[in-house]
């Protein structure tokens, strides 16, 4: 997994399947913020679930992109 930046938390919580207590947070970094996850093989993506950190830290937009060659 690669990511644009980290302020608090660790990006591995993006894929750990748990709801809390960990989180990935960035701060004072130009948009867009991003993370890339290599699944290691072709997979069908049927959905994305985003759990927000709190009402003052709300993601307003996201994009899901896929690739077979990085």
mmCIF file of C-alpha atoms in Angstrom:
data_model
loop_
_atom_site.group_PDB
_atom_site.id
_atom_site.type_symbol
_atom_site.label_atom_id
_atom_site.label_comp_id
_atom_site.label_asym_id
_atom_site.label_seq_id
_atom_site.Cartn_x
_atom_site.Cartn_y
_atom_site.Cartn_z
ATOM 1 C CA UNK A 1 0.000 0.000 0.000
ATOM 2 C CA UNK A 2 1.210 3.500 -0.794
ATOM 3 C CA UNK A 3 -0.283 6.801 0.353
ATOM 4 C CA UNK A 4 0.072 10.542 -0.119
ATOM 5 C CA UNK A 5 0.887 11.487 3.476
ATOM 6 C CA UNK A 6 0.217 10.687 7.119
ATOM 7 C CA UNK A 7 -0.498 13.053 9.994
ATOM 8 C CA UNK A 8 -1.972 10.665 12.559
ATOM 9 C CA UNK A 9 -2.741 6.992 12.491
ATOM 10 C CA UNK A 10 -1.394 4.484 10.014
ATOM 11 C CA UNK A 11 -2.678 3.861 6.488
ATOM 12 C CA UNK A 12 -2.900 0.092 7.036
ATOM 13 C CA UNK A 13 -6.234 0.685 8.802
ATOM 14 C CA UNK A 14 -7.678 1.427 5.350
ATOM 15 C CA UNK A 15 -7.665 -2.314 4.636
ATOM 16 C CA UNK A 16 -7.867 -3.947 8.087
ATOM 17 C CA UNK A 17 -11.636 -4.577 7.933
ATOM 18 C CA UNK A 18 -12.226 -3.075 11.391
ATOM 19 C CA UNK A 19 -14.342 -0.083 12.370
ATOM 20 C CA UNK A 20 -11.992 1.776 14.702
ATOM 21 C CA UNK A 21 -10.269 2.442 16.857
ATOM 22 C CA UNK A 22 -7.540 3.231 14.309
ATOM 23 C CA UNK A 23 -7.749 5.844 11.581
ATOM 24 C CA UNK A 24 -5.679 7.341 8.762
ATOM 25 C CA UNK A 25 -5.489 11.118 8.839
ATOM 26 C CA UNK A 26 -3.676 13.753 6.807
ATOM 27 C CA UNK A 27 -3.367 17.453 7.626
ATOM 28 C CA UNK A 28 -2.352 20.660 5.867
ATOM 29 C CA UNK A 29 -1.490 18.799 2.675
ATOM 30 C CA UNK A 30 -2.847 19.876 -0.723
ATOM 31 C CA UNK A 31 -5.651 17.813 -2.197
ATOM 32 C CA UNK A 32 -6.058 15.238 -3.457
ATOM 33 C CA UNK A 33 -5.081 12.858 -0.684
ATOM 34 C CA UNK A 34 -4.844 9.267 -1.860
ATOM 35 C CA UNK A 35 -3.915 5.697 -1.074
ATOM 36 C CA UNK A 36 -3.172 2.870 -3.466
ATOM 37 C CA UNK A 37 -3.796 -0.766 -2.580
ATOM 38 C CA UNK A 38 -2.268 -3.548 -4.668
ATOM 39 C CA UNK A 39 -4.603 -6.540 -4.423
ATOM 40 C CA UNK A 40 -2.013 -8.795 -6.044
ATOM 41 C CA UNK A 41 -4.422 -10.151 -8.655
ATOM 42 C CA UNK A 42 -7.509 -9.201 -10.622
ATOM 43 C CA UNK A 43 -10.538 -8.832 -8.317
ATOM 44 C CA UNK A 44 -14.115 -7.658 -8.631
ATOM 45 C CA UNK A 45 -14.762 -4.567 -6.504
ATOM 46 C CA UNK A 46 -18.389 -4.541 -5.419
ATOM 47 C CA UNK A 47 -18.306 -1.602 -3.037
ATOM 48 C CA UNK A 48 -16.329 0.785 -0.878
ATOM 49 C CA UNK A 49 -17.224 1.640 2.712
ATOM 50 C CA UNK A 50 -15.880 4.850 4.217
ATOM 51 C CA UNK A 51 -16.073 5.392 7.968
ATOM 52 C CA UNK A 52 -15.562 9.043 8.826
ATOM 53 C CA UNK A 53 -13.360 10.067 11.754
ATOM 54 C CA UNK A 54 -15.855 12.611 13.062
ATOM 55 C CA UNK A 55 -18.194 15.417 12.008
ATOM 56 C CA UNK A 56 -15.361 17.945 11.799
ATOM 57 C CA UNK A 57 -13.299 15.685 9.546
ATOM 58 C CA UNK A 58 -15.581 14.679 6.712
ATOM 59 C CA UNK A 59 -14.493 13.436 3.306
ATOM 60 C CA UNK A 60 -16.609 15.232 0.725
ATOM 61 C CA UNK A 61 -15.547 13.392 -2.424
ATOM 62 C CA UNK A 62 -13.684 10.274 -3.488
ATOM 63 C CA UNK A 63 -12.704 8.435 -6.623
ATOM 64 C CA UNK A 64 -12.136 4.716 -7.069
ATOM 65 C CA UNK A 65 -9.826 3.818 -9.936
ATOM 66 C CA UNK A 66 -8.663 0.375 -10.999
ATOM 67 C CA UNK A 67 -5.753 -0.848 -13.055
ATOM 68 C CA UNK A 68 -4.207 -4.143 -14.115
ATOM 69 C CA UNK A 69 -0.762 -2.617 -14.590
ATOM 70 C CA UNK A 70 -0.284 -0.143 -11.732
#
